[in-house]
Amino acid sequence: MNILEKIIETKKVEVARQKKAIPAAQLKKFPGYQRKCNSLKTALLKNSSSGIIAEFKQKSPSKGEINFGVKVEEVTKGYSEAGAAGLSVLTDYDYFGGTLANLAKARETNPAIPILRKDFIIDTYQLVEAKAFGADVILLIAACLEKEQAATLAKKAKSLGMEVLMEVHNANELNLLNDFVELVGVNNRNLKTFEVDVETSVKLAKLIPDRFVKISESGLAGAEAIHYLRKHGFKGFLIGETFMKTDNPGEACKKLIESL
């Protein structure tokens, strides 16, 4: 069993537990569930957009602990003030140290910026949960979904007013794209081996239909890589570890955006 398969097995148990703890009917009464979502697609397509989707991530299976010495409110506010086009907040606890509380705090601190809930979505319950805790965008990872399942989840997210970012790693996974997806993220990190190669984005760019906004994820450390990827049609650049491993992630984000 590879790491992705382990994560999904853990996630199934977690979702079952969450359904009992906070039923969907209760989540729909949360204030966040009623709010109108911010559009990441619109933010990325603006001429003045930095394209940076800055991520709050405190640990990962490949790197272990990254940074537990910072607060989500301070970091995400720093990202927003630096000019990030959007935020990404990890909510998986077991493998990434994330929480739904972090998502809620990021939302409260940054009401106007689009926020992606970064997690392993396998159940429509998680979409209701995402909306209730303040997400504008949800991530669907093609590698851990079937085609019909991906379509069901994307359609449900769209009905809740959220945008869908479909993450792919290879050409075969592009078959899971559907009419309810607005954004396609190419993860340069192989989730099975953890190897990172920015050329993964370049190779897949020409295969992704133009109606989707292209986002490159993982392994992006500087302006040179971003300029290179822009030439291949990418509008968004999801960056977490590069910022989070510093003492002041917001300042690191600001310096990168200024260098662009």
Tab-separated table of N, CA and C in Angstrom, residues 53-131:
chain	number	residue	atom	x	y	z
A	53	ILE	N	-0.884	31.256	-5.214
A	53	ILE	CA	-1.812	30.681	-4.237
A	53	ILE	C	-0.927	30.216	-3.088
A	54	ALA	N	-0.938	30.982	-2.008
A	54	ALA	CA	-0.015	30.751	-0.897
A	54	ALA	C	-0.632	29.804	0.122
A	55	GLU	N	0.123	28.793	0.494
A	55	GLU	CA	-0.421	27.711	1.312
A	55	GLU	C	0.078	27.720	2.755
A	56	PHE	N	-0.860	27.415	3.655
A	56	PHE	CA	-0.519	27.222	5.064
A	56	PHE	C	-0.449	25.717	5.301
A	57	LYS	N	0.797	25.231	5.450
A	57	LYS	CA	1.037	23.795	5.612
A	57	LYS	C	2.128	23.605	6.656
A	58	GLN	N	1.838	22.878	7.730
A	58	GLN	CA	2.789	22.762	8.832
A	58	GLN	C	3.605	21.475	8.837
A	59	LYS	N	3.139	20.450	8.120
A	59	LYS	CA	3.946	19.241	7.962
A	59	LYS	C	3.466	18.479	6.738
A	60	SER	N	4.258	17.495	6.293
A	60	SER	CA	3.864	16.662	5.166
A	60	SER	C	4.512	15.294	5.316
A	61	PRO	N	3.958	14.279	4.642
A	61	PRO	CA	4.551	12.936	4.734
A	61	PRO	C	5.986	12.886	4.206
A	62	SER	N	6.292	13.728	3.211
A	62	SER	CA	7.620	13.681	2.604
A	62	SER	C	8.662	14.480	3.388
A	63	LYS	N	8.244	15.577	4.033
A	63	LYS	CA	9.184	16.459	4.722
A	63	LYS	C	9.093	16.399	6.242
A	64	GLY	N	8.042	15.760	6.776
A	64	GLY	CA	7.852	15.765	8.220
A	64	GLY	C	7.416	17.145	8.683
A	65	GLU	N	7.826	17.531	9.890
A	65	GLU	CA	7.438	18.844	10.418
A	65	GLU	C	8.103	19.955	9.606
A	66	ILE	N	7.299	20.933	9.191
A	66	ILE	CA	7.819	22.065	8.419
A	66	ILE	C	7.905	23.311	9.302
A	67	ASN	N	6.779	23.649	9.965
A	67	ASN	CA	6.777	24.846	10.801
A	67	ASN	C	5.539	24.862	11.695
A	68	PHE	N	5.734	24.558	12.956
A	68	PHE	CA	4.626	24.638	13.917
A	68	PHE	C	4.760	25.876	14.809
A	69	GLY	N	5.710	26.755	14.453
A	69	GLY	CA	5.956	27.923	15.287
A	69	GLY	C	5.236	29.173	14.826
A	70	VAL	N	4.258	29.027	13.940
A	70	VAL	CA	3.533	30.189	13.418
A	70	VAL	C	2.023	29.987	13.569
A	71	LYS	N	1.284	31.105	13.537
A	71	LYS	CA	-0.172	31.064	13.655
A	71	LYS	C	-0.811	31.280	12.288
A	72	VAL	N	-1.871	30.543	12.040
A	72	VAL	CA	-2.533	30.613	10.735
A	72	VAL	C	-3.056	32.017	10.444
A	73	GLU	N	-3.535	32.723	11.469
A	73	GLU	CA	-4.065	34.075	11.255
A	73	GLU	C	-2.965	35.007	10.754
A	74	GLU	N	-1.797	34.941	11.394
A	74	GLU	CA	-0.698	35.833	11.035
A	74	GLU	C	-0.131	35.494	9.651
A	75	VAL	N	0.039	34.207	9.398
A	75	VAL	CA	0.618	33.785	8.119
A	75	VAL	C	-0.303	34.121	6.952
A	76	THR	N	-1.574	33.784	7.067
A	76	THR	CA	-2.499	34.028	5.944
A	76	THR	C	-2.733	35.516	5.726
A	77	LYS	N	-2.734	36.287	6.802
A	77	LYS	CA	-2.857	37.746	6.656
A	77	LYS	C	-1.633	38.287	5.932
A	78	GLY	N	-0.467	37.756	6.284
A	78	GLY	CA	0.773	38.152	5.607
A	78	GLY	C	0.735	37.819	4.126
A	79	TYR	N	0.243	36.637	3.802
A	79	TYR	CA	0.105	36.224	2.403
A	79	TYR	C	-0.816	37.197	1.649
A	80	SER	N	-1.961	37.469	2.260
A	80	SER	CA	-2.955	38.327	1.628
A	80	SER	C	-2.399	39.725	1.380
A	81	GLU	N	-1.732	40.268	2.395
A	81	GLU	CA	-1.157	41.612	2.279
A	81	GLU	C	0.010	41.656	1.295
A	82	ALA	N	0.656	40.509	1.099
A	82	ALA	CA	1.779	40.435	0.159
A	82	ALA	C	1.322	40.473	-1.294
A	83	GLY	N	0.026	40.190	-1.510
A	83	GLY	CA	-0.508	40.211	-2.865
A	83	GLY	C	-0.831	38.852	-3.454
A	84	ALA	N	-0.948	37.840	-2.599
A	84	ALA	CA	-1.339	36.516	-3.088
A	84	ALA	C	-2.724	36.585	-3.727
A	85	ALA	N	-2.918	35.836	-4.797
A	85	ALA	CA	-4.213	35.809	-5.481
A	85	ALA	C	-5.210	34.951	-4.726
A	86	GLY	N	-4.697	33.983	-3.970
A	86	GLY	CA	-5.548	33.087	-3.209
A	86	GLY	C	-4.760	32.421	-2.102
A	87	LEU	N	-5.481	31.764	-1.200
A	87	LEU	CA	-4.868	31.040	-0.096
A	87	LEU	C	-5.242	29.571	-0.191
A	88	SER	N	-4.385	28.727	0.336
A	88	SER	CA	-4.673	27.303	0.452
A	88	SER	C	-4.408	26.898	1.893
A	89	VAL	N	-5.365	26.201	2.491
A	89	VAL	CA	-5.217	25.790	3.885
A	89	VAL	C	-5.407	24.280	3.991
A	90	LEU	N	-4.391	23.589	4.497
A	90	LEU	CA	-4.481	22.146	4.730
A	90	LEU	C	-5.435	21.865	5.880
A	91	THR	N	-6.328	20.905	5.693
A	91	THR	CA	-7.230	20.520	6.785
A	91	THR	C	-7.070	19.059	7.184
A	92	ASP	N	-6.171	18.342	6.516
A	92	ASP	CA	-5.893	16.951	6.913
A	92	ASP	C	-4.939	16.960	8.104
A	93	TYR	N	-5.358	16.343	9.198
A	93	TYR	CA	-4.558	16.390	10.425
A	93	TYR	C	-3.497	15.288	10.488
A	94	ASP	N	-3.886	14.063	10.212
A	94	ASP	CA	-2.993	12.918	10.423
A	94	ASP	C	-1.682	13.007	9.652
A	95	TYR	N	-1.736	13.476	8.420
A	95	TYR	CA	-0.546	13.479	7.575
A	95	TYR	C	0.045	14.865	7.329
A	96	PHE	N	-0.791	15.918	7.511
A	96	PHE	CA	-0.323	17.267	7.198
A	96	PHE	C	-0.458	18.258	8.359
A	97	GLY	N	-0.950	17.797	9.501
A	97	GLY	CA	-1.059	18.678	10.660
A	97	GLY	C	-2.091	19.777	10.519
A	98	GLY	N	-2.994	19.628	9.556
A	98	GLY	CA	-4.011	20.654	9.309
A	98	GLY	C	-5.278	20.431	10.116
A	99	THR	N	-6.099	21.471	10.215
A	99	THR	CA	-7.377	21.371	10.930
A	99	THR	C	-8.428	22.249	10.265
A	100	LEU	N	-9.680	21.910	10.497
A	100	LEU	CA	-10.777	22.758	10.027
A	100	LEU	C	-10.774	24.086	10.782
A	101	ALA	N	-10.272	24.064	12.007
A	101	ALA	CA	-10.166	25.300	12.788
A	101	ALA	C	-9.238	26.290	12.080
A	102	ASN	N	-8.164	25.781	11.483
A	102	ASN	CA	-7.255	26.653	10.737
A	102	ASN	C	-7.951	27.287	9.540
A	103	LEU	N	-8.792	26.504	8.873
A	103	LEU	CA	-9.557	27.023	7.738
A	103	LEU	C	-10.488	28.144	8.202
A	104	ALA	N	-11.182	27.914	9.303
A	104	ALA	CA	-12.116	28.914	9.835
A	104	ALA	C	-11.385	30.195	10.246
A	105	LYS	N	-10.222	30.046	10.865
A	105	LYS	CA	-9.438	31.218	11.290
A	105	LYS	C	-8.927	32.002	10.081
A	106	ALA	N	-8.487	31.283	9.052
A	106	ALA	CA	-8.014	31.941	7.840
A	106	ALA	C	-9.153	32.715	7.178
A	107	ARG	N	-10.338	32.129	7.173
A	107	ARG	CA	-11.508	32.786	6.585
A	107	ARG	C	-11.868	34.067	7.341
A	108	GLU	N	-11.902	33.961	8.674
A	108	GLU	CA	-12.269	35.102	9.508
A	108	GLU	C	-11.264	36.249	9.346
A	109	THR	N	-9.989	35.882	9.219
A	109	THR	CA	-8.931	36.884	9.104
A	109	THR	C	-8.892	37.516	7.720
A	110	ASN	N	-9.313	36.747	6.696
A	110	ASN	CA	-9.206	37.202	5.301
A	110	ASN	C	-10.536	37.004	4.568
A	111	PRO	N	-11.522	37.850	4.842
A	111	PRO	CA	-12.858	37.630	4.293
A	111	PRO	C	-12.968	37.754	2.772
A	112	ALA	N	-12.072	38.531	2.144
A	112	ALA	CA	-12.265	38.845	0.728
A	112	ALA	C	-11.457	38.000	-0.243
A	113	ILE	N	-10.484	37.232	0.245
A	113	ILE	CA	-9.603	36.480	-0.657
A	113	ILE	C	-10.113	35.041	-0.835
A	114	PRO	N	-9.998	34.471	-2.031
A	114	PRO	CA	-10.428	33.075	-2.237
A	114	PRO	C	-9.563	32.110	-1.426
A	115	ILE	N	-10.214	31.127	-0.803
A	115	ILE	CA	-9.494	30.133	-0.005
A	115	ILE	C	-9.836	28.720	-0.477
A	116	LEU	N	-8.783	27.954	-0.742
A	116	LEU	CA	-8.909	26.551	-1.133
A	116	LEU	C	-8.804	25.667	0.098
A	117	ARG	N	-9.764	24.750	0.247
A	117	ARG	CA	-9.616	23.720	1.275
A	117	ARG	C	-8.774	22.602	0.671
A	118	LYS	N	-7.575	22.415	1.219
A	118	LYS	CA	-6.659	21.394	0.711
A	118	LYS	C	-6.822	20.135	1.572
A	119	ASP	N	-7.385	19.114	0.972
A	119	ASP	CA	-7.615	17.870	1.701
A	119	ASP	C	-7.860	16.765	0.684
A	120	PHE	N	-8.140	15.595	1.177
A	120	PHE	CA	-8.426	14.442	0.323
A	120	PHE	C	-9.936	14.220	0.352
A	121	ILE	N	-10.614	14.797	-0.627
A	121	ILE	CA	-12.077	14.781	-0.665
A	121	ILE	C	-12.565	13.488	-1.311
A	122	ILE	N	-13.341	12.729	-0.550
A	122	ILE	CA	-13.855	11.456	-1.064
A	122	ILE	C	-15.362	11.313	-0.854
A	123	ASP	N	-15.974	12.298	-0.169
A	123	ASP	CA	-17.380	12.180	0.243
A	123	ASP	C	-18.045	13.557	0.158
A	124	THR	N	-19.303	13.596	-0.287
A	124	THR	CA	-20.007	14.877	-0.404
A	124	THR	C	-20.156	15.578	0.950
A	125	TYR	N	-20.102	14.824	2.033
A	125	TYR	CA	-20.150	15.428	3.370
A	125	TYR	C	-19.026	16.448	3.535
A	126	GLN	N	-17.844	16.131	3.012
A	126	GLN	CA	-16.689	17.019	3.146
A	126	GLN	C	-16.896	18.343	2.402
A	127	LEU	N	-17.746	18.330	1.387
A	127	LEU	CA	-18.039	19.554	0.646
A	127	LEU	C	-18.912	20.490	1.482
A	128	VAL	N	-19.898	19.912	2.136
A	128	VAL	CA	-20.752	20.691	3.050
A	128	VAL	C	-19.894	21.251	4.177
A	129	GLU	N	-19.003	20.425	4.665
A	129	GLU	CA	-18.071	20.793	5.725
A	129	GLU	C	-17.182	21.956	5.266
A	130	ALA	N	-16.648	21.851	4.059
A	130	ALA	CA	-15.781	22.885	3.505
A	130	ALA	C	-16.507	24.225	3.425
A	131	LYS	N	-17.723	24.203	2.915
A	131	LYS	CA	-18.516	25.438	2.793
A	131	LYS	C	-18.791	26.025	4.171
